[in-house]
CSV table of C-alpha atoms in Angstrom, one decimal:
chain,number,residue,atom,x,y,z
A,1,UNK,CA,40.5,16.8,1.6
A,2,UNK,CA,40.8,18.6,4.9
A,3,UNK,CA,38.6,20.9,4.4
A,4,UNK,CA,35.5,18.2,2.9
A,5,UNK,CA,36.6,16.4,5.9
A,6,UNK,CA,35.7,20.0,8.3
A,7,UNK,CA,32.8,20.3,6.7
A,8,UNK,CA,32.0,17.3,7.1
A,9,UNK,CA,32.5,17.1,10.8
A,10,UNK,CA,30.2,20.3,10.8
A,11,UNK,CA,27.6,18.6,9.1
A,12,UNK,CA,27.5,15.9,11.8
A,13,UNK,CA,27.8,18.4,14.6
A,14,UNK,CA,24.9,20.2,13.2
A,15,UNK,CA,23.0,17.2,13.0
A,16,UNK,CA,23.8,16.3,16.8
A,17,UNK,CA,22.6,19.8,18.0
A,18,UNK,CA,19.3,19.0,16.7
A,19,UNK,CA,18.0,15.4,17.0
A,20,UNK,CA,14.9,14.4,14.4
A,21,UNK,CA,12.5,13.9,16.2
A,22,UNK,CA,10.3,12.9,13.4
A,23,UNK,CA,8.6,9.6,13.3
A,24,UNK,CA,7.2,7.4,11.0
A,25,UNK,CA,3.2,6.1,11.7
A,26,UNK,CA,5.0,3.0,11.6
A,27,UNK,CA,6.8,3.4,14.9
A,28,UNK,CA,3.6,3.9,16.9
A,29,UNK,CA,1.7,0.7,15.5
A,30,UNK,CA,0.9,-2.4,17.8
A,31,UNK,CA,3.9,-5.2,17.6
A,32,UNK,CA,1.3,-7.2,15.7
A,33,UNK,CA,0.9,-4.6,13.2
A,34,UNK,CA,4.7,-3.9,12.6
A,35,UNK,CA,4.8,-7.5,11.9
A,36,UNK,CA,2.5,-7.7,9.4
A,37,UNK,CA,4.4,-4.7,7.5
A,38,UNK,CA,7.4,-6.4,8.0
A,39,UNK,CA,6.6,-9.4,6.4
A,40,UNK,CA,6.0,-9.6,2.7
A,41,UNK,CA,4.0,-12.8,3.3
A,42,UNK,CA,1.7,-11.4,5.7
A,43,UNK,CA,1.0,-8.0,4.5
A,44,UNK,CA,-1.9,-8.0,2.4
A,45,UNK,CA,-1.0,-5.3,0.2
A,46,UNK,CA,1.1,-7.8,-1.6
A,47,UNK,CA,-2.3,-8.8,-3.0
A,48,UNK,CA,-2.4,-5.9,-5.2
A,49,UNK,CA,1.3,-5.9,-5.8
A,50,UNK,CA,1.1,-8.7,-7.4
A,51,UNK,CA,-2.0,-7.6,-9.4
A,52,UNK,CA,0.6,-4.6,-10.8
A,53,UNK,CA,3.8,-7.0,-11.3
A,54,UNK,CA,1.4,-8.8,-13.6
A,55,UNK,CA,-0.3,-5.2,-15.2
A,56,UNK,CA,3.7,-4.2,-15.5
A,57,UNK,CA,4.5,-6.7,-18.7
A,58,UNK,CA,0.7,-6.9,-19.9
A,59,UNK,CA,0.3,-4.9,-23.1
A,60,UNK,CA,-2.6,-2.3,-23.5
A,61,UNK,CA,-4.5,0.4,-25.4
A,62,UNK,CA,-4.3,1.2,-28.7
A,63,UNK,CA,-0.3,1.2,-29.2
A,64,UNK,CA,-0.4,-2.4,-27.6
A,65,UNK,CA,2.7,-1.3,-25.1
A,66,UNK,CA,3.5,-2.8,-21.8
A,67,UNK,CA,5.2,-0.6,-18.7
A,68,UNK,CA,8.0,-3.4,-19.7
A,69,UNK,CA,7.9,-2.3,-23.2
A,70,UNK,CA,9.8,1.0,-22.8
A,71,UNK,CA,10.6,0.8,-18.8
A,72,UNK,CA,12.4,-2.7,-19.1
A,73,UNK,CA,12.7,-3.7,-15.4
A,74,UNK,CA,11.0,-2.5,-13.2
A,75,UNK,CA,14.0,-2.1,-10.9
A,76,UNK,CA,15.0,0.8,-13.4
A,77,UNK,CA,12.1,3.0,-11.3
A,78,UNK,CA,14.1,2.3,-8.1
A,79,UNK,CA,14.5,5.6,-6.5
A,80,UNK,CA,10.7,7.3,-8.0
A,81,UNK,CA,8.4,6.8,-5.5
A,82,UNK,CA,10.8,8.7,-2.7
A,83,UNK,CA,10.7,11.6,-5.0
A,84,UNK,CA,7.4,12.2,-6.5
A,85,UNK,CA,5.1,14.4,-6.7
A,86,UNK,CA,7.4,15.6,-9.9
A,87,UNK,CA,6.9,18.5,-12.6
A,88,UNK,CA,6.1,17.4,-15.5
A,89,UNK,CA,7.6,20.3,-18.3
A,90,UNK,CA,5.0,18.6,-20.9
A,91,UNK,CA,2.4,19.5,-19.7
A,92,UNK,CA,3.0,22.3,-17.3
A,93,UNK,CA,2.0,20.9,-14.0
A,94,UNK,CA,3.1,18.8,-11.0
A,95,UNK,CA,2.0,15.1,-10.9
A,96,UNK,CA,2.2,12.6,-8.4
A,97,UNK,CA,3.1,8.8,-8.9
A,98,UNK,CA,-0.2,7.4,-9.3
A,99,UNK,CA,-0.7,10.9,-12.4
A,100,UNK,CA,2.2,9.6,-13.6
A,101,UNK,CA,1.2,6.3,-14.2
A,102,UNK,CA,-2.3,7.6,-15.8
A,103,UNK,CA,-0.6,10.1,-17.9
A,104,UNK,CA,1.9,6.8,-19.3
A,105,UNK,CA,-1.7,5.0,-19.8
A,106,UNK,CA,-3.1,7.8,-21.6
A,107,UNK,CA,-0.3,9.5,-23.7
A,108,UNK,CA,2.4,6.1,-24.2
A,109,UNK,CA,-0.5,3.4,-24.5
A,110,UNK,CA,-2.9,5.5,-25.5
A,111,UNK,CA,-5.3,3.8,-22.8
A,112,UNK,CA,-8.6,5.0,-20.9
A,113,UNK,CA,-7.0,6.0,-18.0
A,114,UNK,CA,-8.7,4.5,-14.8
A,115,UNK,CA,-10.7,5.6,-12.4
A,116,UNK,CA,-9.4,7.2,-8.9
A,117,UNK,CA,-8.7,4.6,-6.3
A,118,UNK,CA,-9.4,1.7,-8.7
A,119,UNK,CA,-7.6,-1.7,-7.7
A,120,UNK,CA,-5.2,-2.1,-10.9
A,121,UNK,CA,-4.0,1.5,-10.6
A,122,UNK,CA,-3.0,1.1,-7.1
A,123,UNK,CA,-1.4,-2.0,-7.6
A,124,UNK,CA,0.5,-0.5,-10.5
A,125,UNK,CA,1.6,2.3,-7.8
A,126,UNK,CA,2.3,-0.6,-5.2
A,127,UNK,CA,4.4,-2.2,-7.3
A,128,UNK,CA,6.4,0.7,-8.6
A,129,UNK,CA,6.6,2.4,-5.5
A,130,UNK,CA,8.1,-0.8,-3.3
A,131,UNK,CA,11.4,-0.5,-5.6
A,132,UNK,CA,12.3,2.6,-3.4
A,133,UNK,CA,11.5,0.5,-0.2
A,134,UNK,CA,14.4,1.6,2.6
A,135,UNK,CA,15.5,5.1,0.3
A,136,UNK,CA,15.6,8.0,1.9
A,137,UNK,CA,12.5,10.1,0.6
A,138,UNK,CA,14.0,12.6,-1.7
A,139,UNK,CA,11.8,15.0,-2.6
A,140,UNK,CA,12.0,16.9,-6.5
A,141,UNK,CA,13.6,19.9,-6.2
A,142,UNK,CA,12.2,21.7,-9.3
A,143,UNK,CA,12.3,25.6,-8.5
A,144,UNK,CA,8.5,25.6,-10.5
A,145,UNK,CA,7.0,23.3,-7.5
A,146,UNK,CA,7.7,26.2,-5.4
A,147,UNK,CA,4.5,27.6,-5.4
A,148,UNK,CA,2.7,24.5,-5.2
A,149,UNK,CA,4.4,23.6,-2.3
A,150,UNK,CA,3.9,26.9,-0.4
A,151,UNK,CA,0.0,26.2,-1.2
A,152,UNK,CA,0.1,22.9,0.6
A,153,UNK,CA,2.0,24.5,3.7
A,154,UNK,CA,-0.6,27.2,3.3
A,155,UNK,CA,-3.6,24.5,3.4
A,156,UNK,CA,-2.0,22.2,6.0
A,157,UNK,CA,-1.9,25.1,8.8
A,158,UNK,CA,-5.6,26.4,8.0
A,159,UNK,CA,-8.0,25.7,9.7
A,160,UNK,CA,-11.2,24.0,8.2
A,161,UNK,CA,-14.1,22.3,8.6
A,162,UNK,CA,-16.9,22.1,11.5
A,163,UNK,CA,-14.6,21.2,14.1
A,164,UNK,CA,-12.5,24.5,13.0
A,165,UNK,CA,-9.3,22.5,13.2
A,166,UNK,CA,-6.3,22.5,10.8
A,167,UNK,CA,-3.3,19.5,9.8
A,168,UNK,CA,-1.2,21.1,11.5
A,169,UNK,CA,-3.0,21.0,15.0
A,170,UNK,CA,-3.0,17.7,15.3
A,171,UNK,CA,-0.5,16.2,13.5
A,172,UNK,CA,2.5,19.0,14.9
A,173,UNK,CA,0.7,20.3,18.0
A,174,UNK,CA,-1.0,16.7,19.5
A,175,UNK,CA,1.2,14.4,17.7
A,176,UNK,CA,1.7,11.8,20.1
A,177,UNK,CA,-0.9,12.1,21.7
A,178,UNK,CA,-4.3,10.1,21.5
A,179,UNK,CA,-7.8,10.6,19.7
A,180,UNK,CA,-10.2,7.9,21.8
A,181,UNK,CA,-8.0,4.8,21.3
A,182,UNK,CA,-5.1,5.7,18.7
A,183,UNK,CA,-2.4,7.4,18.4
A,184,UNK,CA,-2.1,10.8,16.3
A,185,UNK,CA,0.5,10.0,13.9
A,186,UNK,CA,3.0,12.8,12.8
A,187,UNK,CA,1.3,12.7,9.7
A,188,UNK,CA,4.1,11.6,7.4
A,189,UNK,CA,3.8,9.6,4.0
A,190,UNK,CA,6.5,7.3,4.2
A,191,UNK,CA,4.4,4.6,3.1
A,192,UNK,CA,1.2,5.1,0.4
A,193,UNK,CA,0.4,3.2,-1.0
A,194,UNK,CA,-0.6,1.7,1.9
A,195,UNK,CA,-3.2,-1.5,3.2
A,196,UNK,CA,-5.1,0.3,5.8
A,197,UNK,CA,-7.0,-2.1,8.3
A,198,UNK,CA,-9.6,0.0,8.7
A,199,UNK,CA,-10.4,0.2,4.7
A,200,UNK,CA,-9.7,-3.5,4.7
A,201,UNK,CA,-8.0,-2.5,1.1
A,202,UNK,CA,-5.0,-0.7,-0.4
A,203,UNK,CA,-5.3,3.7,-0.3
A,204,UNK,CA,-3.6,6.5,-1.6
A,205,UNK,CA,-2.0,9.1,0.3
A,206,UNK,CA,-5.3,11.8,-1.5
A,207,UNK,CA,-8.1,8.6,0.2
A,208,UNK,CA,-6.0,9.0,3.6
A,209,UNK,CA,-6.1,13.0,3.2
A,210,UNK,CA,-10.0,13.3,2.3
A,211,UNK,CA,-10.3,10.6,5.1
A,212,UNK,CA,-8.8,12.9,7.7
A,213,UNK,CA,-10.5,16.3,6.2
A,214,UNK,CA,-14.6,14.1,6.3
A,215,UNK,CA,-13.1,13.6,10.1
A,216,UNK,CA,-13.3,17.1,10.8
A,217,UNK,CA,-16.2,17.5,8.7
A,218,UNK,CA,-15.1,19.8,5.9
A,219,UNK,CA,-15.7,19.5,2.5
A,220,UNK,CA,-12.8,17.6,1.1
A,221,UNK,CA,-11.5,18.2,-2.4
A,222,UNK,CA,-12.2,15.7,-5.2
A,223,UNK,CA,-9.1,13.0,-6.5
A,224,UNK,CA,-6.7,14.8,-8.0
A,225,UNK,CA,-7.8,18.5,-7.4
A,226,UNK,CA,-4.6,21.0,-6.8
A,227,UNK,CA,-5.5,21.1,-2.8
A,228,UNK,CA,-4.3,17.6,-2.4
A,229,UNK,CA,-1.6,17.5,-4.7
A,230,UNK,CA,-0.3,20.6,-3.0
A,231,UNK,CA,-0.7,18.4,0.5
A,232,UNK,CA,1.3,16.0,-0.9
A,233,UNK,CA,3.9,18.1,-2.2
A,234,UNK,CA,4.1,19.5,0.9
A,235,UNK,CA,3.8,16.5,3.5
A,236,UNK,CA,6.8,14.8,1.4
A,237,UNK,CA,9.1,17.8,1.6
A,238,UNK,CA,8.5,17.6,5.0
A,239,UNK,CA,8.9,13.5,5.4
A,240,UNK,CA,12.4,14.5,3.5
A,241,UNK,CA,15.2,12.2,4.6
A,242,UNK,CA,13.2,9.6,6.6
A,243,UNK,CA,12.7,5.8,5.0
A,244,UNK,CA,10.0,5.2,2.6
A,245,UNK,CA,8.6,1.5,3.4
A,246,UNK,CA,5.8,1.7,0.7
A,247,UNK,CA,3.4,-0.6,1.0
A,248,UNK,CA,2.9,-0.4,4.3
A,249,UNK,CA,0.0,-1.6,7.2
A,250,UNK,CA,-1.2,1.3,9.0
A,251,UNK,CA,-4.5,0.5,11.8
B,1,UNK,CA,-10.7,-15.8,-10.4
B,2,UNK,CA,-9.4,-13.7,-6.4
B,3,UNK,CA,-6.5,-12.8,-5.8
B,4,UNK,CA,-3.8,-15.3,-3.5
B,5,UNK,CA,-0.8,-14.8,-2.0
B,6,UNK,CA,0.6,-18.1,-1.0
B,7,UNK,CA,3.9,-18.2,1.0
B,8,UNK,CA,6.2,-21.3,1.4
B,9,UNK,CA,10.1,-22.5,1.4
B,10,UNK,CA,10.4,-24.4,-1.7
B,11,UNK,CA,12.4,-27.3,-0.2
B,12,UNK,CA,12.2,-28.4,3.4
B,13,UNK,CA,14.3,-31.3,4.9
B,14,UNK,CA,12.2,-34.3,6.0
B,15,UNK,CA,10.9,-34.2,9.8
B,16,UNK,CA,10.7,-30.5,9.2
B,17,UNK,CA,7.8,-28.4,10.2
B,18,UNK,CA,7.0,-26.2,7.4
B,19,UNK,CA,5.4,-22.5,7.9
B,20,UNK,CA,2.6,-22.2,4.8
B,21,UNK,CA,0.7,-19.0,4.8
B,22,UNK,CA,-2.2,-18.3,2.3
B,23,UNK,CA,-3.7,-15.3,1.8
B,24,UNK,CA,-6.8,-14.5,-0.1
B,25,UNK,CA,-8.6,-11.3,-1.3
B,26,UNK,CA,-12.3,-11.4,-0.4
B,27,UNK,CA,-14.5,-9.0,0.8
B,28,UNK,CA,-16.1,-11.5,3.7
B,29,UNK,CA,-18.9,-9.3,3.7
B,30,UNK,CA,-20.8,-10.0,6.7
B,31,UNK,CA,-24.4,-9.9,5.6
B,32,UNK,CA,-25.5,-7.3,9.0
B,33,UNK,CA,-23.9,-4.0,7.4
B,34,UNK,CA,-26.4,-2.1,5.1
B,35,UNK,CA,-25.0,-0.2,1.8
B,36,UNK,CA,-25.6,4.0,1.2
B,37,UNK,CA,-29.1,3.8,0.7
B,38,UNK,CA,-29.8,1.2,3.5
B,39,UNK,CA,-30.7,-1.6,1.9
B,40,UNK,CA,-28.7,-4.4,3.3
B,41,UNK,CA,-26.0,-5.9,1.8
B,42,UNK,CA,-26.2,-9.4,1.5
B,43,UNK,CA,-23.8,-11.8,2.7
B,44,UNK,CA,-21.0,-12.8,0.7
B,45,UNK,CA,-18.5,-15.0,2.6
B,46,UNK,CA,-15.8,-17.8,2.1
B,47,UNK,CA,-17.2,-20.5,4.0
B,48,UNK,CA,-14.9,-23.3,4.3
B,49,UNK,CA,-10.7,-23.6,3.7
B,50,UNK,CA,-9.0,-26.3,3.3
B,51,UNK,CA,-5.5,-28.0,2.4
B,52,UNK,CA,-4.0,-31.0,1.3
B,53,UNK,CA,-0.7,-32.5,1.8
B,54,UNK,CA,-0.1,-35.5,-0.6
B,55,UNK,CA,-4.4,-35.7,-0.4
B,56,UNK,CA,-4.4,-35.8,2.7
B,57,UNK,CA,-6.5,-33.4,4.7
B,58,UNK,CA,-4.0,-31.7,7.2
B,59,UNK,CA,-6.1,-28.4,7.6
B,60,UNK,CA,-9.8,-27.6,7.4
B,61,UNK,CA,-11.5,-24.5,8.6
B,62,UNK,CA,-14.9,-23.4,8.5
B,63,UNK,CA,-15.1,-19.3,8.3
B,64,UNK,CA,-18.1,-17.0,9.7
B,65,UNK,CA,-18.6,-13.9,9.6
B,66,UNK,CA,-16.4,-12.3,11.9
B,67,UNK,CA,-13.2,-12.9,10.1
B,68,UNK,CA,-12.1,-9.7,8.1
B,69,UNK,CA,-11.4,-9.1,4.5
B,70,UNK,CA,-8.7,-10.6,3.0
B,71,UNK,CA,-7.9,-13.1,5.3
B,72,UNK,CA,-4.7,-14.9,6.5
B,73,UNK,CA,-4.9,-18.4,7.5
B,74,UNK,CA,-1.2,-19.4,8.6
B,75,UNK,CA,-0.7,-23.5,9.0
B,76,UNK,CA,2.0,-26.0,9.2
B,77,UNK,CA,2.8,-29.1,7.6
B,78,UNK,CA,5.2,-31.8,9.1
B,79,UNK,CA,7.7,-32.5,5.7
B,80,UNK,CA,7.5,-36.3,4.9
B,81,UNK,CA,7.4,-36.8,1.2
B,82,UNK,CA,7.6,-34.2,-2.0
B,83,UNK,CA,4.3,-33.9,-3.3
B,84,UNK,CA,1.7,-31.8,-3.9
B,85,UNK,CA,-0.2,-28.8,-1.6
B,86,UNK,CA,-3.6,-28.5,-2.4
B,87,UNK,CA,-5.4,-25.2,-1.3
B,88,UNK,CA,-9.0,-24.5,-1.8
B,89,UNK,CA,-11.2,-21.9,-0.6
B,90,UNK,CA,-15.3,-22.0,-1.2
B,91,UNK,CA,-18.1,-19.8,-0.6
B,92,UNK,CA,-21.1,-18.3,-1.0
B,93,UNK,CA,-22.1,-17.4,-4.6
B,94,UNK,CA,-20.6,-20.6,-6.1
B,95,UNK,CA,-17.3,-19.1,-4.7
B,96,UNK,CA,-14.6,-22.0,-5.2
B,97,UNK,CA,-10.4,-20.9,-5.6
B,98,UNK,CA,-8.3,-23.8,-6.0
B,99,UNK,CA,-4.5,-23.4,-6.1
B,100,UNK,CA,-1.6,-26.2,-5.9
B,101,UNK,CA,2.0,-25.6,-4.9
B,102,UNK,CA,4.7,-28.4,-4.5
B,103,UNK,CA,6.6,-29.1,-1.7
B,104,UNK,CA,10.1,-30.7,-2.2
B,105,UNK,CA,11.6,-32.7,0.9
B,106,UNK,CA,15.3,-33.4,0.7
């Protein structure tokens, strides 16, 4: 006991000496922004959450299953969203939330899976990934997403594109800082999917990635391509520990 | 058949003033913005909202094209009687969403 509680005293010490100073994209939104985040009724993602609480008990494909049919409540997922991108042993390769939920349409409901970015697949996303809303992001600590995840590191400190500049530039180096009117986020997904006001729609965390990559005009990487999936392994290992608040509002 | 979000207390206590917010998915596109290939895009807009309490008219608004996708109208409703919200949005392209949601006053 006396030595858990010493250890524990360390831990805090340790965690004194050096303050996070990480900080969600939430944090440096206008008041009337927050709000809308903060509000169930006002954010409009809630449009396509409810499109996927609706998607989660209807039955398709060929086997005629619902997500309820072998996932029950949907409070049973509580806890997912904060640590995908996962490996899947299956099938030999990582896959984030919104793979996931293809790969259940495909192989358990034997379903076409949708398009990328399509409105029912991102409400299905919404509405599994609110269950984790206030968790600590968690990332998967399989030892095979190792090399995945040194990729992303890899591609978020190169530099690309005709403005020559790389993630890490910006969203380490000038973080804080402005580009013409906003704010340069830290760059952390804390909250995809999310209603962007600029979209005027819901977007994954890949839309939000190719967005930023077109910015600096480089060729970005189709949906679903290893690159981003390695971004996103990558960008969650390093959001580790803060809040996920999926769906949020970003500007 | 769009998408609405509408958000209301279930029971209010009479005399109460009663938050109601409805929010609708729409593109509102504006009719001034042309597509990939630069043809324009023609304007698809909700035009007029409007509520009723008990049928009668306690809200009306007329939308242009300046109001962004998806949008929020927020109003409030002085509680007198249980009864009956009526919502309904209409636009162009025959656009008409109709919802209902009852009030209960205590």
């Amino acid at each position: 006991m006396k030595r858990l509680l010493a250890a524990l005293l360390l831990y805090a010490l340790a965690a004194q000496a050096q303050p996070d100073t990480r900080r969600s994209g939430f944090a440096d939104m206008s008041p009337a922004t927050q709000a809308m985040q903060r509000d169930d009724g006002l954010n409009p993602a809630w449009l396509w959450v409810k499109d996927g609480e609706a998607l989660w008990t209807t039955t398709a494909g060929r086997r005629d299953k619902s997500c309820a049919n072998c996932h029950g409540q949907v409070s049973s997922l509580r806890g997912v969203a904060a640590r995908y991108p996962a490996w899947d042993a299956a099938l030999g390769r990582a896959l984030n939330l919104n793979q996931r939920i293809q790969q259940c349409r495909t192989r358990h409901q034997q379903a076409e899976a949708w398009p990328a970015e399509q409105a029912q697949l991102l409400g299905l996303e919404a509405y599994v990934a609110m269950q984790s809303r206030g968790m600590p992001i968690a990332p998967s600590k399989a030892p095979e997403l190792q090399p995945l995840r040194e990729q992303g590191l890899a591609l978020f400190t190169q530099r690309i594109g005709q403005l020559n500049l790389s993630c890490a530039q910006c969203h380490d180096g000038l973080a804080g800082g402005r580009l013409a009117g906003s704010v340069i986020p830290q760059g952390h997904p804390t909250a995809y999917p999310l209603y962007r006001l600029e979209w005027q729609g819901l977007g994954s965390l890949q839309r939000r990635l190719r967005n930023c990559m077109t910015g600096v005009r480089a060729q970005a990487p189709a949906y679903d391509s290893q690159e981003l999936l390695a971004l996103e392994l990558y960008l969650k290992q390093r959001a580790a520990g803060m809040a996920w608040e999926a769906p949020g509002v970003r500007p | 058949m769009a998408r609405t979000v509408i958000t209301l207390p279930e029971r209010a206590r009479r005399g109460d003033i009663v938050e109601v917010r409805c929010l609708i998915a729409h593109t509102m596109e504006t009719g001034y913005r042309n597509d990939d290939q630069g043809q324009r895009l023609p304007a698809d807009l909700i035009r007029r909202f409007t509520c009723h309490y008990r049928g009668e008219l306690v809200c009306g608004a007329d939308l242009f094209a300046a109001i962004s996708a998806n949008p929020l109208l927020v109003l409030f409703v002085h509680a007198t009687e249980s009864g009956p919200l009526d919502f309904v949005w209409e636009g162009d392209n025959g656009f008409v969403q109709r919802e209902s949601r009852t009030l209960t006053v205590t």
